[in-house]
mmCIF file of C-alpha atoms in Angstrom:
data_model
loop_
_atom_site.group_PDB
_atom_site.id
_atom_site.type_symbol
_atom_site.label_atom_id
_atom_site.label_comp_id
_atom_site.label_asym_id
_atom_site.label_seq_id
_atom_site.Cartn_x
_atom_site.Cartn_y
_atom_site.Cartn_z
ATOM 1 C CA MET A 1191 -22.657 17.063 -38.284
ATOM 2 C CA ALA A 1192 -22.601 13.624 -37.069
ATOM 3 C CA ASN A 1193 -23.340 10.788 -39.507
ATOM 4 C CA LEU A 1194 -26.896 9.469 -38.693
ATOM 5 C CA ASP A 1195 -27.419 5.844 -39.232
ATOM 6 C CA SER A 1196 -30.814 4.882 -40.116
ATOM 7 C CA THR A 1197 -30.672 1.674 -38.008
ATOM 8 C CA SER A 1198 -29.934 3.417 -34.802
ATOM 9 C CA LEU A 1199 -32.062 2.945 -31.845
ATOM 10 C CA PHE A 1200 -31.597 6.570 -30.500
ATOM 11 C CA LYS A 1201 -31.302 9.678 -32.635
ATOM 12 C CA ILE A 1202 -31.218 13.485 -32.359
ATOM 13 C CA GLU A 1203 -31.623 15.535 -35.538
ATOM 14 C CA ASN A 1204 -31.180 19.125 -36.111
ATOM 15 C CA LEU A 1205 -31.834 20.068 -32.551
ATOM 16 C CA PHE A 1206 -32.105 23.607 -31.305
ATOM 17 C CA LYS A 1207 -32.850 25.433 -27.982
ATOM 18 C CA ASN A 1208 -32.565 29.013 -27.318
ATOM 19 C CA PHE A 1209 -33.158 30.951 -24.230
ATOM 20 C CA GLY A 1210 -33.838 34.549 -25.492
ATOM 21 C CA LYS A 1211 -30.714 35.168 -27.686
ATOM 22 C CA ILE A 1212 -28.497 32.757 -26.130
ATOM 23 C CA ALA A 1213 -28.112 29.615 -28.156
ATOM 24 C CA ALA A 1214 -28.058 26.638 -25.457
ATOM 25 C CA ILE A 1215 -28.118 23.907 -28.252
ATOM 26 C CA SER A 1216 -27.415 24.595 -31.788
ATOM 27 C CA ASN A 1217 -28.026 22.135 -34.662
ATOM 28 C CA LEU A 1218 -27.221 19.022 -32.650
ATOM 29 C CA ASN A 1219 -27.100 15.600 -34.430
ATOM 30 C CA LEU A 1220 -25.936 12.223 -33.234
ATOM 31 C CA SER A 1221 -27.167 8.537 -33.489
ATOM 32 C CA LEU A 1222 -26.647 5.530 -31.220
ATOM 33 C CA PRO A 1223 -27.086 1.784 -31.571
ATOM 34 C CA GLU A 1224 -28.566 -0.414 -28.910
ATOM 35 C CA ASN A 1225 -26.511 -0.841 -25.657
ATOM 36 C CA SER A 1226 -24.478 2.413 -25.966
ATOM 37 C CA ILE A 1227 -23.104 4.417 -23.289
ATOM 38 C CA LEU A 1228 -22.546 7.943 -24.853
ATOM 39 C CA GLY A 1229 -20.247 10.368 -22.847
ATOM 40 C CA VAL A 1230 -21.410 13.745 -23.161
ATOM 41 C CA LEU A 1231 -18.370 15.894 -22.501
ATOM 42 C CA GLY A 1232 -18.038 19.659 -22.104
ATOM 43 C CA PRO A 1233 -17.213 22.532 -19.722
ATOM 44 C CA ASN A 1234 -19.840 23.878 -17.478
ATOM 45 C CA GLY A 1235 -22.459 25.900 -19.499
ATOM 46 C CA SER A 1236 -21.819 23.903 -22.668
ATOM 47 C CA GLY A 1237 -25.338 22.667 -23.012
ATOM 48 C CA LYS A 1238 -25.129 19.213 -21.205
ATOM 49 C CA SER A 1239 -27.840 19.604 -18.653
ATOM 50 C CA THR A 1240 -30.159 21.469 -21.050
ATOM 51 C CA LEU A 1241 -29.664 18.481 -23.566
ATOM 52 C CA PHE A 1242 -30.825 16.086 -20.906
ATOM 53 C CA LYS A 1243 -33.732 18.013 -19.669
ATOM 54 C CA MET A 1244 -34.911 18.019 -23.369
ATOM 55 C CA ILE A 1245 -34.544 14.397 -23.786
ATOM 56 C CA SER A 1246 -36.340 13.664 -20.573
ATOM 57 C CA GLY A 1247 -39.262 16.105 -21.263
ATOM 58 C CA LEU A 1248 -38.514 18.511 -18.522
ATOM 59 C CA LEU A 1249 -37.789 21.062 -21.156
ATOM 60 C CA PRO A 1250 -39.350 21.649 -24.658
ATOM 61 C CA PHE A 1251 -36.861 22.206 -27.541
ATOM 62 C CA ASP A 1252 -37.351 24.877 -30.424
ATOM 63 C CA LYS A 1253 -36.657 22.868 -33.423
ATOM 64 C CA GLY A 1254 -35.488 19.321 -34.395
ATOM 65 C CA LYS A 1255 -36.588 15.991 -33.185
ATOM 66 C CA ILE A 1256 -35.353 13.205 -30.788
ATOM 67 C CA THR A 1257 -36.399 9.630 -31.554
ATOM 68 C CA PHE A 1258 -36.184 6.182 -30.020
ATOM 69 C CA LYS A 1259 -36.804 3.057 -32.194
ATOM 70 C CA ASN A 1260 -37.701 5.496 -34.963
ATOM 71 C CA GLU A 1261 -40.641 7.088 -32.799
ATOM 72 C CA LYS A 1262 -40.888 10.538 -31.122
ATOM 73 C CA ILE A 1263 -39.137 10.485 -27.798
ATOM 74 C CA GLN A 1264 -42.326 11.707 -26.252
ATOM 75 C CA LYS A 1265 -43.955 8.324 -26.725
ATOM 76 C CA TYR A 1266 -41.220 6.947 -24.292
ATOM 77 C CA GLN A 1267 -41.090 9.545 -21.713
ATOM 78 C CA THR A 1268 -42.142 6.865 -18.972
ATOM 79 C CA LYS A 1269 -39.184 4.758 -20.067
ATOM 80 C CA ILE A 1270 -36.688 7.407 -19.417
ATOM 81 C CA GLY A 1271 -34.658 7.675 -16.106
ATOM 82 C CA TYR A 1272 -32.916 10.989 -15.272
ATOM 83 C CA CYS A 1273 -30.360 10.823 -12.561
ATOM 84 C CA PRO A 1274 -29.665 14.455 -11.651
ATOM 85 C CA GLN A 1275 -26.474 15.787 -10.244
ATOM 86 C CA THR A 1276 -28.239 16.811 -7.156
ATOM 87 C CA PRO A 1277 -30.551 14.149 -5.620
ATOM 88 C CA VAL A 1278 -33.959 15.194 -5.102
ATOM 89 C CA PHE A 1279 -35.333 13.390 -2.054
ATOM 90 C CA TRP A 1280 -38.029 14.041 0.787
ATOM 91 C CA LYS A 1281 -36.193 14.706 3.910
ATOM 92 C CA ASN A 1282 -38.747 13.346 6.130
ATOM 93 C CA LEU A 1283 -38.513 9.801 4.375
ATOM 94 C CA LYS A 1284 -36.392 6.889 4.745
ATOM 95 C CA ALA A 1285 -34.228 5.423 1.805
ATOM 96 C CA ILE A 1286 -36.933 2.509 1.342
ATOM 97 C CA GLU A 1287 -39.802 4.969 1.674
ATOM 98 C CA GLN A 1288 -38.291 7.188 -1.153
ATOM 99 C CA LEU A 1289 -38.287 4.178 -3.429
ATOM 100 C CA GLU A 1290 -41.688 3.156 -2.493
ATOM 101 C CA PHE A 1291 -42.822 6.860 -3.119
ATOM 102 C CA TYR A 1292 -41.364 6.915 -6.581
ATOM 103 C CA ALA A 1293 -42.485 3.263 -7.486
ATOM 104 C CA ASP A 1294 -46.197 4.752 -6.677
ATOM 105 C CA LEU A 1295 -45.498 7.634 -8.712
ATOM 106 C CA TYR A 1296 -44.841 5.401 -11.729
ATOM 107 C CA LYS A 1297 -47.877 3.417 -10.794
ATOM 108 C CA ILE A 1298 -45.803 0.084 -10.418
ATOM 109 C CA PRO A 1299 -47.910 -2.729 -9.066
ATOM 110 C CA LYS A 1300 -46.851 -3.123 -5.258
ATOM 111 C CA LYS A 1301 -45.625 -6.958 -5.969
ATOM 112 C CA ILE A 1302 -43.643 -5.619 -8.901
ATOM 113 C CA ALA A 1303 -42.606 -2.694 -6.750
ATOM 114 C CA ASN A 1304 -41.336 -4.487 -3.737
ATOM 115 C CA GLN A 1305 -39.346 -7.167 -5.970
ATOM 116 C CA GLN A 1306 -37.551 -4.275 -7.844
ATOM 117 C CA ILE A 1307 -37.067 -2.421 -4.475
ATOM 118 C CA GLU A 1308 -35.382 -5.492 -3.242
ATOM 119 C CA TYR A 1309 -33.348 -6.289 -6.244
ATOM 120 C CA LEU A 1310 -31.958 -2.747 -6.332
ATOM 121 C CA THR A 1311 -31.216 -2.768 -2.602
ATOM 122 C CA ASP A 1312 -29.067 -5.823 -3.181
ATOM 123 C CA ILE A 1313 -27.075 -4.617 -6.445
ATOM 124 C CA LEU A 1314 -26.637 -1.022 -4.944
ATOM 125 C CA LYS A 1315 -25.439 -2.489 -1.509
ATOM 126 C CA LEU A 1316 -28.070 -0.375 0.100
ATOM 127 C CA GLN A 1317 -29.135 -2.920 2.660
ATOM 128 C CA GLU A 1318 -27.528 -1.360 5.829
ATOM 129 C CA LYS A 1319 -29.086 2.020 5.167
ATOM 130 C CA ILE A 1320 -32.502 1.090 3.625
ATOM 131 C CA TYR A 1321 -34.219 2.401 6.860
ATOM 132 C CA THR A 1322 -32.216 5.511 7.272
ATOM 133 C CA TYR A 1323 -33.628 8.957 6.657
ATOM 134 C CA THR A 1324 -32.053 10.196 3.610
ATOM 135 C CA GLU A 1325 -30.693 13.442 5.395
ATOM 136 C CA HIS A 1326 -28.613 11.160 7.343
ATOM 137 C CA LEU A 1327 -26.888 9.362 4.330
ATOM 138 C CA SER A 1328 -23.292 9.995 3.165
ATOM 139 C CA GLY A 1329 -22.713 11.523 -0.354
ATOM 140 C CA GLY A 1330 -22.060 8.031 -1.685
ATOM 141 C CA MET A 1331 -25.157 6.441 -0.248
ATOM 142 C CA LYS A 1332 -27.408 9.374 -1.376
ATOM 143 C CA GLN A 1333 -26.005 9.030 -5.110
ATOM 144 C CA ARG A 1334 -26.859 5.183 -4.908
ATOM 145 C CA LEU A 1335 -30.016 5.948 -3.825
ATOM 146 C CA ASN A 1336 -30.481 8.391 -6.525
ATOM 147 C CA ILE A 1337 -29.483 5.790 -8.992
ATOM 148 C CA ALA A 1338 -31.980 3.344 -7.794
ATOM 149 C CA VAL A 1339 -34.686 6.102 -7.901
ATOM 150 C CA SER A 1340 -33.721 6.745 -11.559
ATOM 151 C CA ILE A 1341 -34.237 2.879 -12.385
ATOM 152 C CA ILE A 1342 -37.162 1.929 -10.282
ATOM 153 C CA HIS A 1343 -39.491 1.893 -13.227
ATOM 154 C CA GLN A 1344 -36.924 -0.128 -15.430
ATOM 155 C CA PRO A 1345 -36.388 2.575 -18.105
ATOM 156 C CA LYS A 1346 -34.965 1.879 -21.503
ATOM 157 C CA ILE A 1347 -32.961 5.145 -21.656
ATOM 158 C CA LEU A 1348 -31.042 6.331 -18.786
ATOM 159 C CA LEU A 1349 -29.677 9.805 -18.344
ATOM 160 C CA PHE A 1350 -26.806 10.473 -15.621
ATOM 161 C CA ASP A 1351 -25.916 14.122 -15.406
ATOM 162 C CA GLU A 1352 -22.569 14.468 -13.490
ATOM 163 C CA PRO A 1353 -23.139 10.933 -11.575
ATOM 164 C CA THR A 1354 -19.830 11.168 -9.701
ATOM 165 C CA ALA A 1355 -19.653 14.852 -8.923
ATOM 166 C CA ASN A 1356 -18.783 15.560 -5.322
ATOM 167 C CA LEU A 1357 -18.114 11.996 -4.578
ATOM 168 C CA ASP A 1358 -14.922 10.422 -3.090
ATOM 169 C CA PHE A 1359 -12.400 8.403 -5.093
ATOM 170 C CA GLU A 1360 -13.814 5.089 -4.078
ATOM 171 C CA SER A 1361 -17.345 5.957 -4.664
ATOM 172 C CA LYS A 1362 -16.561 7.156 -7.933
ATOM 173 C CA ILE A 1363 -15.240 3.937 -8.959
ATOM 174 C CA TYR A 1364 -18.252 2.026 -7.558
ATOM 175 C CA VAL A 1365 -20.645 4.397 -9.321
ATOM 176 C CA ASN A 1366 -18.790 3.912 -12.629
ATOM 177 C CA GLN A 1367 -18.749 0.135 -12.286
ATOM 178 C CA LEU A 1368 -22.302 0.311 -11.533
ATOM 179 C CA ILE A 1369 -23.098 2.145 -14.750
ATOM 180 C CA GLN A 1370 -21.331 -0.418 -16.818
ATOM 181 C CA SER A 1371 -23.016 -3.225 -15.202
ATOM 182 C CA LEU A 1372 -26.491 -1.805 -15.793
ATOM 183 C CA SER A 1373 -25.871 -1.112 -19.474
ATOM 184 C CA LYS A 1374 -24.848 -4.874 -20.080
ATOM 185 C CA LYS A 1375 -27.382 -6.344 -17.633
ATOM 186 C CA ASN A 1376 -30.463 -4.469 -18.474
ATOM 187 C CA ASN A 1377 -30.085 -3.501 -22.076
ATOM 188 C CA LEU A 1378 -29.975 0.142 -21.503
ATOM 189 C CA THR A 1379 -29.066 3.175 -23.762
ATOM 190 C CA ILE A 1380 -27.130 5.513 -21.387
ATOM 191 C CA LEU A 1381 -26.140 9.140 -21.687
ATOM 192 C CA LEU A 1382 -23.511 10.317 -19.276
ATOM 193 C CA SER A 1383 -22.406 13.833 -18.813
ATOM 194 C CA THR A 1384 -19.335 15.114 -17.354
ATOM 195 C CA HIS A 1385 -16.591 17.902 -17.703
ATOM 196 C CA GLU A 1386 -13.960 15.159 -16.375
ATOM 197 C CA PHE A 1387 -12.995 12.951 -19.366
ATOM 198 C CA ALA A 1388 -10.825 10.695 -17.264
ATOM 199 C CA GLU A 1389 -13.541 9.733 -15.103
ATOM 200 C CA ILE A 1390 -15.678 7.925 -18.102
ATOM 201 C CA GLU A 1391 -13.035 6.927 -20.616
ATOM 202 C CA SER A 1392 -13.316 3.310 -19.495
ATOM 203 C CA LEU A 1393 -17.024 3.295 -19.786
ATOM 204 C CA ILE A 1394 -18.048 4.760 -22.767
ATOM 205 C CA THR A 1395 -18.734 3.371 -26.270
ATOM 206 C CA HIS A 1396 -19.542 6.842 -27.873
ATOM 207 C CA MET A 1397 -18.597 10.367 -27.252
ATOM 208 C CA ILE A 1398 -19.727 13.916 -27.889
ATOM 209 C CA ILE A 1399 -18.098 17.033 -27.026
ATOM 210 C CA LEU A 1400 -20.187 20.427 -26.789
ATOM 211 C CA LYS A 1401 -19.050 23.662 -26.189
ATOM 212 C CA ASN A 1402 -21.669 26.676 -26.170
ATOM 213 C CA GLY A 1403 -24.320 24.271 -27.309
ATOM 214 C CA VAL A 1404 -22.579 23.258 -30.454
ATOM 215 C CA ASN A 1405 -21.233 19.808 -31.527
ATOM 216 C CA GLN A 1406 -17.504 19.991 -31.526
ATOM 217 C CA TYR A 1407 -16.851 16.302 -31.981
ATOM 218 C CA PHE A 1408 -18.804 13.047 -32.311
ATOM 219 C CA GLN A 1409 -17.751 9.431 -32.869
ATOM 220 C CA THR A 1410 -17.389 5.928 -31.557
ATOM 221 C CA PHE A 1411 -14.985 5.966 -28.964
ATOM 222 C CA ALA A 1412 -11.428 5.254 -29.788
ATOM 223 C CA SER A 1413 -10.178 1.667 -29.443
ATOM 224 C CA ASN A 1414 -6.531 2.236 -29.546
ATOM 225 C CA ASP A 1415 -4.053 4.263 -27.768
ATOM 226 C CA ALA A 1416 -3.198 6.614 -30.600
ATOM 227 C CA GLU A 1417 -6.843 7.413 -31.293
ATOM 228 C CA GLN A 1418 -7.534 7.994 -27.601
ATOM 229 C CA ASN A 1419 -4.632 10.539 -27.115
ATOM 230 C CA GLN A 1420 -6.131 12.436 -30.059
ATOM 231 C CA VAL A 1421 -9.628 12.540 -28.455
ATOM 232 C CA LYS A 1422 -8.309 13.462 -25.067
ATOM 233 C CA LYS A 1423 -6.177 16.323 -26.980
ATOM 234 C CA LEU A 1424 -9.354 17.586 -28.637
ATOM 235 C CA PHE A 1425 -11.189 17.515 -25.372
ATOM 236 C CA LEU A 1426 -8.654 19.538 -23.627
ATOM 237 C CA GLU A 1427 -8.654 21.938 -26.552
ATOM 238 C CA HIS A 1428 -12.364 22.416 -26.518
ATOM 239 C CA THR A 1429 -12.779 22.923 -22.725
ATOM 240 C CA ASN A 1430 -9.806 25.132 -22.372
ATOM 241 C CA GLN A 1431 -8.006 22.589 -20.020
ATOM 242 C CA ASN A 1432 -4.714 22.593 -22.198
#
């Protein structure tokens, strides 16, 4: 079990989720301080997406609790941003219309919504494609818009589910730099799932390795080469990549 710090901003305690007889998440515990980026690592089917859906309120959990600022996570549902692996867009809308739609969904006042859309268009470099129908956007541009949609309401917790999956090398670098920038500039707690450790090792402040819904390893991310090599070894062992 991970040591739970009573001063932590975000905590998961004794969390369980079963699908019939299959344990998707089993007795999960972790705690994060403010401005953390947690790498949630593990092979496909390890429980990463299930965990994110429970945090975001898309899926109920069976036992345990999730808290933010010592209050139940349900109180902060509108302050959670969820960036799924596969973007969910309306095909008949342009990029700017997607942002306007989600701003309206979150009941953001028009003036503030326009300011936020202008800001996001700038930092995500969407200017040239903002009036393009989303079905005509490249994979990299779709992911930038996906991120914009997930933070249009200025969340406090941001969940990235495989954010660089299916992107080219240049787009992966840009998205990772953007995630790091968002954490620093917007005072966010970020959870980032992947099964590719090398893609996020320069980003994360904490990491957890899941396998079959069970926490195999959790700690503040290593700060020296010897510890980083040990973490990499553990990751490869638990994901059968050695």
